[in-house]
Structure formats: C-alpha cells, structure tokens
Coordinates of C-alpha atoms in Angstrom, one line a residue:
Chain W
M11 CA 0.2 0.0 0.1
A12 CA 1.2 3.4 -0.7
G13 CA 1.9 5.9 2.2
L14 CA 0.0 8.5 3.1
F15 CA 2.6 11.0 1.4
E16 CA 1.9 9.7 -1.8
L17 CA -1.8 10.9 -1.5
P18 CA -2.5 13.9 -3.8
A19 CA -3.1 17.3 -2.1
W20 CA -6.3 17.6 -4.2
E21 CA -7.4 14.3 -2.5
A22 CA -5.8 14.9 0.7
A23 CA -8.0 18.5 1.1
R24 CA -11.2 16.7 0.2
H25 CA -10.5 14.0 2.8
I26 CA -9.8 16.5 5.5
R27 CA -12.5 18.7 4.4
G28 CA -14.9 15.7 5.0
G29 CA -13.5 15.0 8.3
E30 CA -11.9 11.2 6.8
L31 CA -8.5 12.5 7.1
L32 CA -7.0 14.2 10.0
A33 CA -5.1 17.1 9.0
E34 CA -2.4 16.6 11.6
E35 CA -2.2 13.0 10.8
Y36 CA -1.4 14.1 6.8
V37 CA 1.1 17.0 8.1
S38 CA 2.7 14.5 10.5
C39 CA 3.5 12.2 7.7
F40 CA 5.4 14.7 5.7
L41 CA 7.3 15.8 9.4
E42 CA 8.2 12.2 9.8
R43 CA 9.3 11.9 6.2
M44 CA 11.6 15.0 6.6
E45 CA 13.0 13.9 10.2
K46 CA 14.0 10.3 8.2
L47 CA 15.2 11.9 4.9
D48 CA 16.1 15.5 5.2
G49 CA 19.8 14.7 6.9
R50 CA 20.9 13.5 3.4
V51 CA 18.6 15.7 1.1
K52 CA 18.8 19.0 3.0
A53 CA 15.8 20.5 1.1
Y54 CA 15.0 22.8 4.0
I55 CA 16.7 25.6 5.1
T56 CA 14.1 26.1 8.2
V57 CA 11.3 23.5 9.4
V58 CA 8.1 25.4 11.6
R59 CA 7.7 21.6 13.1
E60 CA 5.5 23.1 16.0
E61 CA 3.7 26.0 13.9
A62 CA 2.7 23.2 11.5
L63 CA 1.4 20.4 13.7
K64 CA -0.7 24.0 15.5
Q65 CA -2.4 25.0 12.1
A66 CA -3.1 21.5 11.1
R67 CA -5.1 20.9 14.5
L68 CA -6.4 24.1 13.7
V69 CA -7.8 22.9 10.7
D70 CA -8.9 19.7 12.5
E71 CA -10.9 21.8 14.8
K72 CA -12.4 23.8 12.3
V73 CA -13.6 20.6 10.5
K74 CA -15.1 19.2 14.0
A75 CA -17.0 22.5 14.2
G76 CA -18.6 22.1 11.1
A77 CA -16.9 25.4 9.2
R78 CA -16.2 25.8 5.6
L79 CA -12.9 24.8 4.5
G80 CA -10.8 26.4 1.9
R81 CA -9.2 24.8 -1.1
L82 CA -5.9 23.5 0.6
A83 CA -7.5 22.3 3.7
G84 CA -5.2 20.9 6.2
V85 CA -2.6 20.6 3.1
P86 CA 1.3 21.4 4.2
V87 CA 3.1 23.5 1.6
A88 CA 7.2 24.3 1.5
V89 CA 8.2 27.9 0.6
K90 CA 11.0 29.1 -1.0
D91 CA 13.4 30.8 1.4
N92 CA 13.3 34.2 -1.2
I93 CA 9.1 34.2 -0.3
C94 CA 8.6 36.4 2.9
T95 CA 6.7 34.6 5.6
S96 CA 5.6 36.6 8.6
G97 CA 7.7 35.3 11.5
I98 CA 9.5 32.9 10.0
R99 CA 13.0 33.4 9.2
T100 CA 13.5 34.0 5.1
T101 CA 16.9 34.1 4.1
C102 CA 17.3 34.0 0.5
A103 CA 20.1 31.3 1.1
S104 CA 22.5 34.1 2.0
R105 CA 24.7 35.2 5.0
M106 CA 23.2 38.8 4.4
L107 CA 19.5 37.8 5.5
E108 CA 20.8 34.9 7.7
N109 CA 18.6 36.4 10.9
F110 CA 16.1 38.0 8.7
V111 CA 12.4 37.5 10.1
P112 CA 9.4 39.1 7.8
P113 CA 7.2 41.5 9.3
Y114 CA 5.0 40.3 6.6
D115 CA 3.4 37.6 4.4
A116 CA 3.9 37.9 0.8
T117 CA 1.0 38.1 -1.1
V118 CA 1.0 34.4 -2.1
V119 CA 1.3 33.4 1.2
E120 CA -1.9 35.1 2.8
R121 CA -3.4 33.1 -0.2
L122 CA -2.2 30.0 0.9
K123 CA -3.1 30.8 4.5
A124 CA -6.6 32.2 3.6
E125 CA -7.1 28.6 1.9
D126 CA -6.6 26.8 5.0
A127 CA -2.9 25.4 3.8
V128 CA -0.1 24.8 6.2
I129 CA 3.3 26.3 6.1
L130 CA 5.9 23.6 6.4
G131 CA 9.1 25.3 6.1
K132 CA 11.1 27.3 3.7
T133 CA 13.6 25.2 1.2
N134 CA 16.9 25.8 0.2
M135 CA 17.8 27.6 -2.7
D136 CA 20.9 29.1 -4.7
E137 CA 21.7 32.7 -2.9
F138 CA 19.5 35.3 -4.4
A139 CA 18.1 32.7 -6.6
M140 CA 21.1 33.2 -8.5
G141 CA 22.1 29.5 -10.3
T142 CA 21.3 26.4 -12.0
S143 CA 22.2 23.9 -9.0
T144 CA 21.1 24.9 -5.6
E145 CA 24.8 25.0 -4.9
T146 CA 25.5 28.7 -4.3
S147 CA 23.3 28.6 -1.0
Y148 CA 25.4 29.9 2.1
F149 CA 23.9 26.7 3.8
G150 CA 25.4 24.3 1.7
P151 CA 24.2 22.5 -1.6
T152 CA 20.6 20.5 -1.7
K153 CA 21.2 17.1 -2.8
N154 CA 18.9 15.2 -5.7
P155 CA 16.8 12.6 -4.4
W156 CA 17.5 10.4 -7.1
N157 CA 21.0 10.3 -6.6
L158 CA 22.7 12.4 -3.4
E159 CA 26.1 13.0 -5.4
R160 CA 23.8 14.8 -8.3
V161 CA 22.6 18.4 -8.4
P162 CA 18.6 18.7 -7.8
G163 CA 18.7 21.5 -10.2
G164 CA 18.2 25.3 -9.3
S165 CA 17.8 28.1 -8.2
S166 CA 14.2 26.0 -6.5
G167 CA 16.4 23.2 -5.7
G168 CA 15.2 22.3 -2.6
S169 CA 11.1 23.0 -3.3
A170 CA 11.4 20.3 -6.0
A171 CA 13.8 18.0 -3.9
A172 CA 11.1 18.0 -1.2
V173 CA 8.1 17.6 -3.2
A174 CA 10.1 14.6 -4.6
A175 CA 11.3 13.1 -2.0
G176 CA 8.0 13.0 -0.5
M177 CA 8.6 15.5 2.2
A178 CA 5.9 17.8 1.1
P179 CA 2.9 17.7 -1.4
L180 CA 3.1 21.0 -2.7
S181 CA 5.9 23.5 -2.5
L182 CA 6.4 27.1 -3.9
G183 CA 9.3 28.4 -6.1
S184 CA 10.2 31.3 -8.1
D185 CA 11.4 31.5 -11.8
T186 CA 13.7 34.3 -13.4
G187 CA 15.2 31.9 -16.1
G188 CA 14.1 28.6 -15.2
S189 CA 14.3 28.3 -11.6
I190 CA 11.0 26.4 -11.3
R191 CA 11.2 24.3 -14.3
C192 CA 15.1 23.8 -14.2
P193 CA 14.8 21.3 -10.6
A194 CA 11.5 19.9 -11.9
S195 CA 13.1 18.1 -14.0
F196 CA 16.3 17.2 -12.8
C197 CA 14.0 15.8 -9.5
G198 CA 11.0 14.2 -11.8
V199 CA 8.4 16.5 -10.4
V200 CA 5.9 19.1 -12.0
G201 CA 6.8 22.8 -12.1
L202 CA 4.9 25.7 -13.7
K203 CA 6.1 28.9 -14.4
P204 CA 3.1 31.3 -14.9
T205 CA 2.5 34.4 -17.1
Y206 CA 4.4 37.6 -16.1
G207 CA 2.1 39.0 -14.1
L208 CA -0.2 36.5 -13.4
V209 CA 1.1 36.3 -9.8
S210 CA 1.5 38.7 -7.5
R211 CA 5.7 39.0 -7.0
Y212 CA 4.8 41.4 -3.4
G213 CA 6.7 39.6 -0.9
L214 CA 8.9 38.0 -3.5
I215 CA 12.8 39.2 -2.5
A216 CA 13.7 40.5 -5.7
Y217 CA 16.2 39.7 -8.2
A218 CA 15.1 40.8 -11.9
N219 CA 11.7 41.9 -11.3
S220 CA 11.1 42.3 -15.3
L221 CA 11.7 38.4 -15.2
E222 CA 10.5 36.6 -12.5
Q223 CA 7.2 34.6 -11.3
I224 CA 6.5 32.9 -8.5
G225 CA 5.0 29.4 -9.3
P226 CA 3.7 25.8 -8.5
I227 CA 5.7 22.5 -8.0
A228 CA 4.0 19.3 -7.4
F229 CA 4.1 15.9 -7.6
N230 CA 1.2 15.5 -10.3
T231 CA -0.4 18.1 -12.6
R232 CA -3.8 18.2 -10.8
D233 CA -2.2 19.7 -7.7
C234 CA -0.1 22.1 -9.7
S235 CA -3.4 23.0 -10.9
L236 CA -4.8 23.2 -7.5
L237 CA -1.8 25.7 -6.5
L238 CA -1.5 27.7 -9.2
S239 CA -5.6 28.4 -9.1
V240 CA -4.6 29.7 -5.4
I241 CA -2.0 31.9 -5.7
A242 CA -3.1 33.5 -9.3
G243 CA -5.0 36.5 -9.5
R244 CA -4.6 40.2 -9.6
D245 CA -3.0 41.9 -6.5
L246 CA -2.9 45.8 -5.9
R247 CA 0.4 45.5 -3.9
D248 CA 2.0 44.4 -7.2
S249 CA 1.3 47.0 -10.2
T250 CA 2.4 44.3 -12.7
T251 CA -0.4 41.9 -11.9
L252 CA -2.8 41.7 -14.6
S253 CA -6.3 41.8 -14.2
V254 CA -7.4 38.2 -14.8
E255 CA -10.1 37.1 -12.3
A256 CA -8.8 34.5 -10.1
G257 CA -10.3 30.9 -11.0
S258 CA -9.7 27.5 -11.1
Y259 CA -7.5 25.5 -13.9
D260 CA -9.3 22.3 -13.0
G261 CA -12.1 23.0 -15.9
A262 CA -9.3 22.9 -17.9
L263 CA -7.7 19.5 -17.4
G264 CA -9.2 16.3 -18.8
G265 CA -10.1 14.9 -22.7
D266 CA -7.7 14.3 -25.2
L267 CA -5.4 16.7 -27.1
K268 CA -7.1 16.8 -30.6
G269 CA -6.8 20.1 -31.9
F270 CA -3.5 20.7 -30.4
K271 CA -0.7 22.0 -32.3
V272 CA 2.6 21.7 -31.1
G273 CA 5.7 23.1 -32.3
L274 CA 9.1 21.2 -31.5
V275 CA 11.6 24.3 -31.1
K276 CA 14.3 23.2 -33.3
E277 CA 16.8 25.5 -31.8
L278 CA 15.9 24.4 -28.6
M279 CA 17.5 21.0 -29.2
G280 CA 20.9 21.8 -30.9
E281 CA 24.2 19.9 -30.9
G282 CA 24.4 20.6 -27.5
T283 CA 21.7 18.7 -26.3
H284 CA 22.2 15.3 -24.8
P285 CA 21.2 12.4 -26.9
A286 CA 19.0 10.6 -24.0
V287 CA 17.2 13.9 -23.7
V288 CA 16.8 14.3 -27.5
E289 CA 15.4 10.7 -27.4
A290 CA 13.0 11.1 -24.5
L291 CA 11.5 14.0 -26.0
Q292 CA 10.9 12.5 -28.8
R293 CA 8.9 9.7 -27.3
F294 CA 7.0 12.2 -25.7
A295 CA 6.0 14.0 -28.5
G296 CA 4.8 10.6 -29.8
K297 CA 2.8 10.4 -26.7
L298 CA 0.9 13.8 -27.6
E299 CA 0.7 12.5 -31.2
E300 CA -1.4 9.5 -29.8
L301 CA -3.2 11.6 -27.4
G302 CA -4.3 13.3 -30.7
A303 CA -2.2 16.2 -31.0
W304 CA -0.4 17.3 -34.4
I305 CA 3.3 17.6 -34.4
G306 CA 5.1 20.1 -36.4
K307 CA 8.5 21.6 -36.1
V308 CA 9.5 25.2 -35.8
S309 CA 12.4 26.8 -36.2
L310 CA 12.9 30.4 -34.5
P311 CA 16.5 31.4 -35.3
I312 CA 16.8 34.4 -32.5
L313 CA 17.0 32.0 -29.7
E314 CA 20.2 31.5 -30.0
Y315 CA 20.7 35.1 -28.8
A316 CA 18.3 34.4 -25.8
L317 CA 20.7 33.3 -23.5
P318 CA 23.3 36.1 -23.3
A319 CA 20.2 39.1 -23.2
Y320 CA 18.8 36.9 -20.4
Y321 CA 21.9 37.5 -18.6
I322 CA 22.9 40.6 -19.2
I323 CA 19.2 42.0 -18.3
A324 CA 19.2 39.5 -14.9
M325 CA 22.6 40.8 -13.7
S326 CA 21.9 44.6 -14.8
E327 CA 18.4 44.1 -12.6
A328 CA 20.2 42.6 -9.7
S329 CA 22.9 45.1 -9.5
S330 CA 20.0 47.7 -9.1
N331 CA 18.1 45.4 -6.3
L332 CA 20.7 44.4 -4.2
A333 CA 22.0 47.8 -4.1
R334 CA 19.3 47.8 -1.1
Y335 CA 21.8 45.3 1.3
D336 CA 23.4 48.2 3.1
G337 CA 23.2 46.5 7.2
I338 CA 21.3 49.0 8.2
R339 CA 17.6 48.2 8.1
Y340 CA 18.1 44.5 8.1
G341 CA 20.7 41.9 7.1
F342 CA 24.3 41.4 7.7
R343 CA 26.4 44.1 9.1
A344 CA 30.4 43.8 9.1
E345 CA 32.0 44.7 12.4
G346 CA 34.2 47.4 12.3
E347 CA 34.9 50.5 14.2
G348 CA 35.9 54.0 12.6
L349 CA 35.1 52.7 8.9
D350 CA 33.5 55.6 7.0
W351 CA 30.1 55.1 5.2
S352 CA 31.3 53.3 1.6
R353 CA 34.0 51.7 3.1
E354 CA 31.6 50.0 5.7
F355 CA 28.9 49.1 2.9
S356 CA 31.7 47.4 0.6
V357 CA 33.1 45.4 3.5
T358 CA 29.6 44.6 4.9
R359 CA 28.5 43.6 1.1
S360 CA 31.8 41.9 0.3
L361 CA 31.2 39.4 3.4
G362 CA 27.5 39.2 3.3
F363 CA 27.6 38.3 -0.2
G364 CA 28.4 34.8 -1.8
S365 CA 31.2 34.5 -4.9
E366 CA 28.1 34.1 -7.7
V367 CA 26.0 37.0 -6.3
K368 CA 29.1 39.4 -6.1
R369 CA 29.8 38.5 -9.8
R370 CA 26.3 39.4 -10.8
I371 CA 26.0 42.4 -9.1
I372 CA 29.7 43.7 -10.5
L373 CA 29.0 42.7 -14.3
G374 CA 25.0 44.1 -13.9
T375 CA 27.0 47.2 -12.5
Y376 CA 29.4 47.1 -15.4
A377 CA 26.3 46.5 -17.9
L378 CA 24.6 49.6 -17.3
S379 CA 27.1 51.9 -16.7
A380 CA 28.0 54.5 -18.9
G381 CA 29.7 53.7 -22.4
Y382 CA 28.3 49.9 -21.9
Y383 CA 25.0 50.4 -21.5
D384 CA 23.7 50.9 -24.7
R385 CA 26.0 48.1 -25.8
F386 CA 24.7 45.5 -23.5
F387 CA 21.7 46.4 -21.3
L388 CA 19.9 48.7 -24.2
K389 CA 20.9 45.9 -26.8
A390 CA 19.5 42.8 -24.5
V391 CA 16.2 44.6 -24.0
K392 CA 15.9 44.9 -27.8
V393 CA 17.1 41.1 -28.5
A394 CA 14.1 40.4 -25.7
T395 CA 11.5 42.3 -28.0
M396 CA 12.8 40.5 -30.9
I397 CA 12.5 36.8 -29.0
R398 CA 9.1 38.0 -28.0
R399 CA 7.9 38.6 -31.4
S400 CA 9.3 36.0 -32.9
L401 CA 7.4 33.4 -30.4
T402 CA 4.1 35.8 -30.9
E403 CA 4.6 34.6 -34.5
S404 CA 4.9 31.1 -33.8
F405 CA 1.8 30.8 -31.4
K406 CA -0.6 31.9 -34.7
K407 CA 0.4 28.3 -36.2
F408 CA 1.0 26.6 -32.8
S409 CA -1.1 26.0 -30.0
L410 CA 2.2 25.0 -27.9
L411 CA 5.7 25.0 -28.3
L412 CA 8.0 21.6 -26.9
A413 CA 11.6 21.9 -26.1
P414 CA 13.9 19.9 -23.4
T415 CA 13.5 21.4 -20.0
M416 CA 17.4 20.8 -19.5
P417 CA 19.6 20.4 -22.2
L418 CA 21.4 17.2 -20.2
P419 CA 20.9 15.0 -17.1
P420 CA 20.9 16.3 -13.5
F421 CA 25.3 16.8 -13.6
R422 CA 27.7 16.0 -10.7
L423 CA 27.7 18.2 -7.0
G424 CA 30.8 20.3 -8.0
E425 CA 31.1 19.4 -11.7
K426 CA 30.6 22.8 -13.0
I427 CA 30.4 25.2 -10.1
S428 CA 33.7 26.7 -10.7
D429 CA 32.9 27.8 -14.4
P430 CA 30.4 30.5 -14.0
L431 CA 29.9 30.4 -18.3
A432 CA 29.3 26.6 -18.3
L433 CA 26.8 26.6 -15.6
Y434 CA 25.0 29.4 -17.3
M435 CA 24.9 27.6 -20.4
C436 CA 22.6 25.2 -18.9
D437 CA 19.8 27.5 -18.6
I438 CA 19.4 27.9 -22.8
D439 CA 16.0 26.2 -23.0
T440 CA 14.4 28.0 -20.1
V441 CA 15.8 31.6 -20.3
P442 CA 13.4 32.3 -23.6
V443 CA 10.5 31.9 -21.7
N444 CA 11.2 34.5 -18.9
L445 CA 12.4 37.0 -21.9
A446 CA 9.0 36.3 -23.8
G447 CA 7.1 36.4 -20.3
V448 CA 5.3 33.5 -21.4
P449 CA 4.1 30.6 -19.3
A450 CA 5.7 27.0 -19.5
I451 CA 5.5 23.6 -17.5
S452 CA 8.0 20.9 -17.0
V453 CA 6.4 17.7 -17.1
P454 CA 8.6 14.2 -16.1
C455 CA 9.5 12.4 -19.3
G456 CA 12.1 9.9 -19.1
F457 CA 14.9 8.8 -17.3
H458 CA 18.6 8.4 -18.0
E459 CA 20.9 5.7 -15.9
G460 CA 18.1 6.5 -13.2
L461 CA 18.1 10.2 -13.4
P462 CA 15.0 12.2 -14.1
L463 CA 14.4 13.9 -17.5
G464 CA 12.0 17.1 -18.2
A465 CA 9.8 18.2 -20.9
Q466 CA 8.9 21.9 -21.5
L467 CA 5.8 22.7 -23.1
I468 CA 5.4 26.6 -23.9
A469 CA 2.2 28.6 -24.2
P470 CA 1.0 32.2 -25.4
P471 CA 0.5 34.7 -22.7
L472 CA -2.2 33.5 -19.8
G473 CA -2.3 29.9 -21.7
E474 CA -1.6 28.0 -18.4
G475 CA -4.8 25.7 -18.6
R476 CA -3.5 24.9 -22.2
L477 CA -0.2 23.5 -20.3
L478 CA -2.3 22.0 -17.7
K479 CA -4.2 20.2 -19.9
A480 CA -1.4 18.8 -22.0
A481 CA 0.6 17.6 -18.9
E482 CA -2.2 15.8 -17.2
A483 CA -3.4 14.2 -20.6
Y484 CA 0.3 13.0 -21.0
E485 CA 0.4 11.6 -17.3
K486 CA -2.4 9.4 -17.6
A487 CA -1.0 8.3 -20.6
A488 CA 2.6 7.8 -19.3
P489 CA 1.9 7.4 -15.4
E490 CA 5.8 5.6 -15.4
M491 CA 6.9 8.5 -16.0
F492 CA 5.7 9.8 -12.1
K493 CA 7.7 7.9 -10.2
R494 CA 9.5 8.4 -6.5
P495 CA 13.0 8.2 -6.0
P496 CA 14.1 5.2 -4.2
L497 CA 15.2 6.7 -1.0
G498 CA 13.7 4.2 1.3
Chain F
M17 CA 42.2 52.5 -20.3
G18 CA 45.8 52.1 -21.1
E19 CA 47.0 48.8 -22.7
K20 CA 45.3 45.4 -22.1
S21 CA 46.6 41.8 -22.5
K22 CA 44.9 39.7 -24.4
A23 CA 43.2 37.8 -21.2
E24 CA 41.9 41.5 -20.7
K25 CA 40.5 41.9 -23.9
H26 CA 36.9 43.1 -22.6
I27 CA 37.5 44.4 -19.2
S28 CA 40.7 45.1 -17.5
R29 CA 41.7 44.3 -13.8
R30 CA 41.5 48.0 -13.1
E31 CA 38.3 48.2 -14.4
V32 CA 36.6 45.3 -12.8
E33 CA 38.5 47.5 -9.4
H34 CA 36.1 50.3 -10.2
V35 CA 33.2 48.7 -10.8
A36 CA 33.3 46.5 -7.9
W37 CA 34.0 49.8 -6.0
L38 CA 30.8 51.8 -7.9
A39 CA 29.0 48.3 -6.4
R40 CA 30.2 49.0 -3.2
I41 CA 31.6 45.5 -2.8
E42 CA 35.4 45.4 -1.6
L43 CA 37.6 42.5 -3.5
S44 CA 39.7 40.4 -2.3
E45 CA 43.7 39.9 -4.3
E46 CA 42.0 36.7 -5.5
E47 CA 38.8 37.6 -6.3
K48 CA 39.9 40.5 -8.6
K49 CA 42.2 38.0 -10.4
L50 CA 39.5 35.6 -10.5
Y51 CA 36.8 37.8 -11.7
T52 CA 39.1 39.6 -14.4
Q53 CA 39.9 36.3 -16.1
Q54 CA 35.7 34.9 -15.6
F55 CA 34.7 38.4 -16.7
N56 CA 36.3 38.5 -20.0
Q57 CA 35.2 34.9 -20.4
I58 CA 31.8 35.8 -20.1
L59 CA 31.4 39.5 -21.7
A60 CA 33.2 37.2 -24.6
Y61 CA 30.1 35.2 -25.1
F62 CA 27.9 38.5 -24.3
S63 CA 29.4 40.4 -27.3
K64 CA 27.5 38.0 -29.5
L65 CA 24.6 40.1 -29.3
A66 CA 26.6 42.4 -31.3
E67 CA 26.1 40.4 -34.3
L68 CA 22.3 41.4 -34.6
D69 CA 20.7 44.5 -36.3
T70 CA 18.6 46.3 -33.5
E71 CA 18.4 49.7 -34.8
E72 CA 14.7 49.7 -35.6
V73 CA 13.8 47.4 -32.9
P74 CA 12.3 49.2 -29.6
P75 CA 13.5 47.8 -26.4
E76 CA 10.0 46.9 -25.1
L77 CA 10.3 45.3 -21.2
H78 CA 7.0 43.7 -20.5
V79 CA 4.6 41.3 -22.4
V80 CA 1.7 42.5 -21.9
S81 CA 1.0 46.4 -22.0
L82 CA 0.2 47.8 -18.9
V83 CA -1.0 51.6 -18.6
N84 CA -1.0 53.3 -15.1
V85 CA -2.1 51.2 -12.3
Y86 CA -3.9 53.2 -9.5
R87 CA -5.3 52.3 -6.1
D88 CA -7.4 54.2 -3.7
D89 CA -5.4 56.3 -1.7
K90 CA -6.4 55.1 1.7
V91 CA -4.2 54.6 4.8
E92 CA -3.5 51.2 5.7
K93 CA -1.7 49.9 8.8
P94 CA 2.2 50.6 8.7
L95 CA 4.5 48.9 10.2
S96 CA 4.9 49.7 14.1
R97 CA 8.3 51.2 14.6
G98 CA 9.3 48.5 16.7
E99 CA 8.4 46.1 13.9
A100 CA 10.8 48.2 11.4
L101 CA 13.4 48.2 13.8
K102 CA 13.2 44.5 14.9
N103 CA 15.7 43.3 12.1
A104 CA 18.2 46.1 12.1
P105 CA 21.7 44.7 13.1
K106 CA 22.5 47.8 15.3
K107 CA 20.0 50.7 16.6
R108 CA 20.2 52.9 19.3
E109 CA 16.9 53.7 21.1
E110 CA 14.3 54.2 18.3
Y111 CA 16.9 54.9 15.7
F112 CA 18.8 52.7 13.0
E113 CA 22.5 52.9 13.6
A114 CA 24.3 54.3 10.5
P115 CA 28.2 54.3 9.8
K116 CA 30.1 57.4 10.3
I117 CA 29.1 60.2 7.6
L118 CA 31.7 62.7 8.9

C-alpha cells in the first residue's frame, strides 16, 4: 500500500474537509519523512514543526465545528526561502539575510493561508535565486533525491527535492530564468512558470523584477493546477499583476489533445543537447500524437541570442535590486569601528554576499554603466523584444511549443560550479520563456541512468490551462514517468 | 584605459576594481584576479549580441502592456516602529544606527 505521503494533495484536502482524514495526521507524515530523509537531501533551511502541527490541529477543529474549509485544507506547503513569511526566517540562502524575519507575508503566502494550507518550512535555493544547481546556497547544497551525488537543479532546488522525496506534497518556487522548471526536471516533478503578471510578486525578494514569477511545484499535474489556482490573480500591491479573474484551472483538465498543434523548437534541441534528452523528448512528442495532438517543427533562429540577452538583463536588474543591502535596516552588518560610510558598505557587502551574487552584481553594474549601457543592457532588451515577437508569431501557427527543459540530465555536485559560463549555458532552453513573459511547464518524460529528464511545454500569454491540460493528458497516458526516487 | 593584455580584452583588472567599487563591494586580491578572468570569458560570450541589427527594434520590457495602475489612496496599517526596527543589526533607542558620515 502506498504511504499517506503519496496521496495527491487535492484528494487529501477533500478527505480533510470531509472529516475522513485528520490534517494533523497528514501533516505529521511529511514531518516524519523529513526527519528520516532531510539529513541526506537537505531540502529545507527552516522547518516550522510545532507551528505546522498547531495549524493542522486548528484545521481539524474547524472541520469538527462544521466550518467551511478552503481548497488547501490541511495541506502542507513548502515555501522557497526568498518568499516572505511573517514571523518565519527568510534567508534567500544568503549570509546577508541569515537572521531576517519578515514582519509580513507575501501575497502568495496570504493566499495559501486563506485556503487553510499549512506552511511546513522554507526551502533551500541558490543564493538570491542566482544559480542552476542550488550549490551557491550559504547553507550548503541540496542533493538530488534520485542520486545524492547529483545536483537537484536550481535555483528552487529545495522546493523540487522536497516534493520529489515526499517531504511536502506541494511547494512554491520562483522562476527568473528557469528556476522552477530546471529543478522540476532534475527531480522528476511538475513545475510551472506562470505568465508574467499572473501571480503577485509582493513579498518575493527581488532578483530581476521584469523576468521573475512565483509558481507551483507538485508531484502531479492536478496538484500543480490546484496550487496555481490558489496563488494566481490580481494584487494591488504588485502593480504588474494582470487583471484576470482568480479562478480554477481544474476546468481545463481532462479529455484528449485533438486540435492541439505542438511545435518542436529546432534551436532548443541543438548539438549541445544530450542524446538521452533528445530521445526522451521524441517519445514524449509521440505520446502527445497518440493523444490526438498534431506535431510539427518550428525554427526560431533568434533564440540563439536568448542566453546572453537574459544574463545581461538579469544581472543589470540584480545590481540595482541588491543595492538595498547595506546592513542598516536589516541584514548582515560587518563589524568594524571607524570605517567611513562607503567603506563599511563595501566590507558588509563583500562578506554578506557569496561569490556568484557578487559576480552578477558587478557585471550588472558594468552593463549599466556609462559607455556600456547601449552595447549591453539596451541591446539585450531589444533582443528580448525580438524573441517575444518571434514567439508571438509562432503561436499563430502552434497552440504549444515543445522543447527539453534542460539540455542534459542532472550533473554531479561540484562538476560545473567553478566555471560560471558553463553553468549559465545549462539555462539555454528555459530563459527564452522569461524574456518573452509567457508560461511554461516542465513535465517528467523519462530517465537516463536512473536520473529524471523533463519535457518543457510553452504556451502563449495566459495559456496555463492549455499547459496543464496537455501535461495531465500525458500523465494519464504515461504514469510510469511520475515515479518516486528510491530513497527508502 | 591603457594597454590590455589578450586575456583582458573586454575588461581590465583596473576596470573590475572600479566597477566593484561603484557597486560597493570590496574585493580581495584573489577575487580581483579570478573575476577579471571570468568576466572576460563571460563578456566575450555576451558580445555575441553585436551580430544582431537592432536599429529598428524598440526596447519593450513587458509581455502584456499595462497602463498606469491606480489604487485607492487610503491609509493602511503601517509597520509599527518596533517591527520596522526588529531586523536592524545596529540600533540605538528608536533609530537605525548608520556608519559615520563625517
């Protein structure tokens, strides 16, 4: 018999609301898994055990009293540690924010609580979400639950690893250039990056505002759909949110894929793509075809320029966003008497930030500085326009685009960390989506030597329903791809 | 900027020092050396964008165009002084303590 932790979250919530399952029991089973496994996986930075149990018991009391419970009644959720949680330390996996306790909740966290979800803890990540492997965390790397010598992907590595290892049924990540989809792919779970503006960024600690979105990670598509339904919708505290009605994506699920036109993107399956990834993707496309979709090919030559454009924009925005860390109002402050203003800032920032964060701040400062602005930043933004136009054009012909999520299977810890450019190159298939502001989902689509591989479906703006429908149809047709890692 | 060696084609060590100072990040000698080498590699790759003609392309930053967004100008509950000061590493009475300016 499957363990309680394997019960889909949407089903658990239903049972809890109906009084057939105690929230306390459901939440406890994840806390027990954590105790057993997280010493090895290290998915969490902070676990709020007592508070989670207290919230679970409150849910059980409400059920007993006959109250109407929310869509996530008693469901524990792991939250990436760059999303503010009132009263719970939020570190961004940085020494700079090691002791930062936000006095407020991010909008997404408020929305979880309003649906009676239970916050389980805060997950590990690359420092300030800058990375592809969760190795730049000040607290040490998260391990891939499928193979503890491999990276879980990043930057939301803890969120994806927690879900894969059954240490949370649902988690929130953030995706600036692939940070939800990459770890979802490497850990063999479902991760969705929403349309820019669909989900409020209020309370998300900023890295690159024009690119990032908070999004759901789950073990199955229906759970992913449920979590997205809860967090999506306009928020007056984030003026970039779109005025779309918050609703449910569940209505989009079910049925076959007749009428779907799916375009395999040639440029994202180029020479650098691992043969096992290409093969898995072809089988994935074959499955969609069996489900009624029409599969075609599409060439988008401009995508060759997506990676440098992405990094220039992300680093530039980072240099501006991270200027706020001066060690005065919050955060790390270097000890030192008699240092002048500028010097004290410089020493504080030098000790408070890790190597990759400093690299990006300095390069971003360079790309924005006089004489280089036109050549780097402005140019990159213009290239982003071209990429967006090119995708818009392709969506006149295709309902979805298809590409690998990652060009390679999960690599070894330490394998790429000393070569920044080599690590950046791993984001080649995910960054175009952020530059275009469109939604995309990563779905488990195969294994190579016991390591998960992911397929990436990309939709036009607000096409989340389409993504979830296709992912769920695939999941039903290929359940063998949605497996648990053999962790014991 | 003076002469640059081949390994410093895009950015010199002195420029790295200068930009790091603009960003208020003090670098160790080791970091200066490593960053100069890595930045040259990374900037060489970024220079790929120069191949593209973008003369006629507008720089658009958002996928869905938004016009001005307004909300009601009503007073909401702000953070209390205690809450605002809670995370400050150095404070004195009811103030943040900043480094010396003069």
